[in-house]
Short mmCIF file of C-alpha atoms in Angstrom, two decimals:
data_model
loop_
_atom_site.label_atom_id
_atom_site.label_comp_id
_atom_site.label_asym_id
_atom_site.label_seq_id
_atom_site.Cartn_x
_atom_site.Cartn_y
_atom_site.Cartn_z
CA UNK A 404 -10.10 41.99 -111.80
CA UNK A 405 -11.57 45.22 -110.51
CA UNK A 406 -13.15 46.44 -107.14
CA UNK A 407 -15.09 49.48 -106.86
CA UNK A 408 -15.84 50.40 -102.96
CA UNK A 409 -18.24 53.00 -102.65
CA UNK A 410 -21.28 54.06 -100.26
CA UNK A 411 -19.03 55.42 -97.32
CA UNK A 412 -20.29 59.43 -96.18
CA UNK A 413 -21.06 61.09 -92.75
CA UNK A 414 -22.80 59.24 -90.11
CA UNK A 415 -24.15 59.69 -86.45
CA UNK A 416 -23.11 57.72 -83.78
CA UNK A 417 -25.37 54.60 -83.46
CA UNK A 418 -26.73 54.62 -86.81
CA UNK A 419 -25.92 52.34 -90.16
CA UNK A 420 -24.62 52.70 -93.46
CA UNK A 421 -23.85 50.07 -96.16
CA UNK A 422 -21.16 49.67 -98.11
CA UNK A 423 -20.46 47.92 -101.28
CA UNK A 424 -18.17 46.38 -103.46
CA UNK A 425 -19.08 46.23 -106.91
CA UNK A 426 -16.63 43.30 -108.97
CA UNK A 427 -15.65 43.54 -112.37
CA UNK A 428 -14.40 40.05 -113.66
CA UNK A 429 -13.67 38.73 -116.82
CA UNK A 430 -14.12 35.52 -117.93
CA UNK A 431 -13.98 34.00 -114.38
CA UNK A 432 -16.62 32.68 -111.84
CA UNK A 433 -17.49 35.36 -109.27
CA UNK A 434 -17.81 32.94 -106.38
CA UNK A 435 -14.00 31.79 -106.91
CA UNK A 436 -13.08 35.03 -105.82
CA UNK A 437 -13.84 35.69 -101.56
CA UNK A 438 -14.14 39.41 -100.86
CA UNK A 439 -12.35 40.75 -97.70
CA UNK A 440 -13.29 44.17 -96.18
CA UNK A 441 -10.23 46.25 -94.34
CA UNK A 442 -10.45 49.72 -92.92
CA UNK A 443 -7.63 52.22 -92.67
CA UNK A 444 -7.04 55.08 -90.60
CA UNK A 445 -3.78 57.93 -90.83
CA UNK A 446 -0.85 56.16 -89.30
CA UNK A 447 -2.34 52.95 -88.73
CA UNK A 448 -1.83 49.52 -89.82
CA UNK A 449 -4.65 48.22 -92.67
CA UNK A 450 -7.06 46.13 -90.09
CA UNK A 451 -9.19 43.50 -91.46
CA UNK A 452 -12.69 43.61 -90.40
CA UNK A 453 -14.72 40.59 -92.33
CA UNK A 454 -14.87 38.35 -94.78
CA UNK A 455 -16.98 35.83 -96.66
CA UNK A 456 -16.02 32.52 -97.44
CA UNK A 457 -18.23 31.20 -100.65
CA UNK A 458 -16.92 27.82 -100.04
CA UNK A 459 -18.99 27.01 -96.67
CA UNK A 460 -20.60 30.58 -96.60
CA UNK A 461 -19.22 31.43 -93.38
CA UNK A 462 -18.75 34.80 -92.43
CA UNK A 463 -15.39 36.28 -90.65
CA UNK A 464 -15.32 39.25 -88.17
CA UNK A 465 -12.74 40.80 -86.23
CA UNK A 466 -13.57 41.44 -82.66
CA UNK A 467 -13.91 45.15 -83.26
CA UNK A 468 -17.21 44.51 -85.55
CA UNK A 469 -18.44 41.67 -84.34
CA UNK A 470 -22.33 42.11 -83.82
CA UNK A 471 -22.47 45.13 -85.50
CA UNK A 472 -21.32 44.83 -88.87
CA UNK A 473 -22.87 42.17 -91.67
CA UNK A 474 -21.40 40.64 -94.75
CA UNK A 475 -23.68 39.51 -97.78
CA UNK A 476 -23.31 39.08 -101.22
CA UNK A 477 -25.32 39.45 -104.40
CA UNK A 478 -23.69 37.11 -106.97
CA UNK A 479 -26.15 38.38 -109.85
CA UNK A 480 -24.81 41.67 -109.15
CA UNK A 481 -21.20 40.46 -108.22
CA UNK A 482 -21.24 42.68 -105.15
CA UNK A 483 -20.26 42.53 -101.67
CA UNK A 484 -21.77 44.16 -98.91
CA UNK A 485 -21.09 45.61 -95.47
CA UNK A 486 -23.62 46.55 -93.78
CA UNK A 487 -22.48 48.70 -90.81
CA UNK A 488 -25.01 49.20 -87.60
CA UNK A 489 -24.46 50.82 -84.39
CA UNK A 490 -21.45 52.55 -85.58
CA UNK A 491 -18.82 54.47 -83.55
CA UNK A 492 -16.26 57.29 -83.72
CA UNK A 493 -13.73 54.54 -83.67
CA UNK A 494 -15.43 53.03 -86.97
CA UNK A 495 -14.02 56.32 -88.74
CA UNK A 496 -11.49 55.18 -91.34
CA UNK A 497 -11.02 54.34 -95.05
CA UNK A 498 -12.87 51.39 -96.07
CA UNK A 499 -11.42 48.60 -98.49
CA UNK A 500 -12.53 46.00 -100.08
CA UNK A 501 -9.93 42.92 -101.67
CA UNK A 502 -9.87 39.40 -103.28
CA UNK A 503 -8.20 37.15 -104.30
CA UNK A 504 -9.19 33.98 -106.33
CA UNK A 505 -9.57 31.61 -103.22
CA UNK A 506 -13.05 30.50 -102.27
CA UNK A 507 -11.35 30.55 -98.40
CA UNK A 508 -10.72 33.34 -96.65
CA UNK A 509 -6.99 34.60 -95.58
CA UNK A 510 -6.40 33.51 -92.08
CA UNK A 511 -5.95 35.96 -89.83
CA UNK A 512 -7.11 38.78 -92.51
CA UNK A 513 -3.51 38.99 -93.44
CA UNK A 514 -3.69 41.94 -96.33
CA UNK A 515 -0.90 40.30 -98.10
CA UNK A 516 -3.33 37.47 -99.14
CA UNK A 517 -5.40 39.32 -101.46
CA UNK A 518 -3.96 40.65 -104.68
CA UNK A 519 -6.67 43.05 -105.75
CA UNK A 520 -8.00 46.39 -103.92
CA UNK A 521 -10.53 48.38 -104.36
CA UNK A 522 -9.51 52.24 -104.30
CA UNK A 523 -11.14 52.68 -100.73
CA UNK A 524 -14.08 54.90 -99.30
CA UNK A 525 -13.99 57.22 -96.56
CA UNK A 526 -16.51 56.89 -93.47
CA UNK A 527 -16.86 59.29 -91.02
CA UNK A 528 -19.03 58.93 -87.53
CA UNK A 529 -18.96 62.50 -85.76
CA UNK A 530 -22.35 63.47 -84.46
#
């Protein structure tokens, strides 16, 4: 299993940018595997931000994004998205995506849950 984040840049406070997650499986079912999305910044703890659970299709947010930032995915492309609106300075971190073959989502976004990372993309929000 591989994860390839990508789509992070420079963005103004109060505007959007999307994210995704591009899965490389082999000889598995993509919707076995729920994709998690955790952000990073420099002396910080990992925080987990959302997460889709393709068992019920309910979608998990941590209080920080809640509102602002959207989950979806496009099984024909086996790709998750995050779609981020109304960002903030305090959105400015690296940006991971994870799974793990569950169709349930980790409670509590514990990272230790999900056995396979993506290698992370950086998002910036400075006017």
């Amino acid at each position: 299993v591989q994860l390839q984040a990508s789509g992070g840049g420079l963005v103004q406070p109060g505007g959007s940018l999307r994210l995704s997650c591009a899965a490389e499986f082999t000889g598995v079912f993509f919707n076995d595997y729920v994709i998690a999305w955790f952000r990073q910044t420099p002396g910080k703890e990992r925080e987990g931000i959302a997460c889709h659970s393709t068992s019920d299709g309910i979608k998990h947010y941590a209080d920080s994004v809640k509102g602002r930032f959207i989950v979806s995915r496009d099984n024909a492309k086996h790709t998750e998205y995050l779609q981020m609106n109304n960002v903030k300075p305090e959105d400015t971190a690296v940006y991971y995506c994870a799974t793990h073959q569950s169709r349930f989502c980790s409670s509590g976004f514990d990272p230790t849950t999900y056995l396979f990372w993506g290698q992370g993309t950086l998002v910036t929000v400075s006017s």
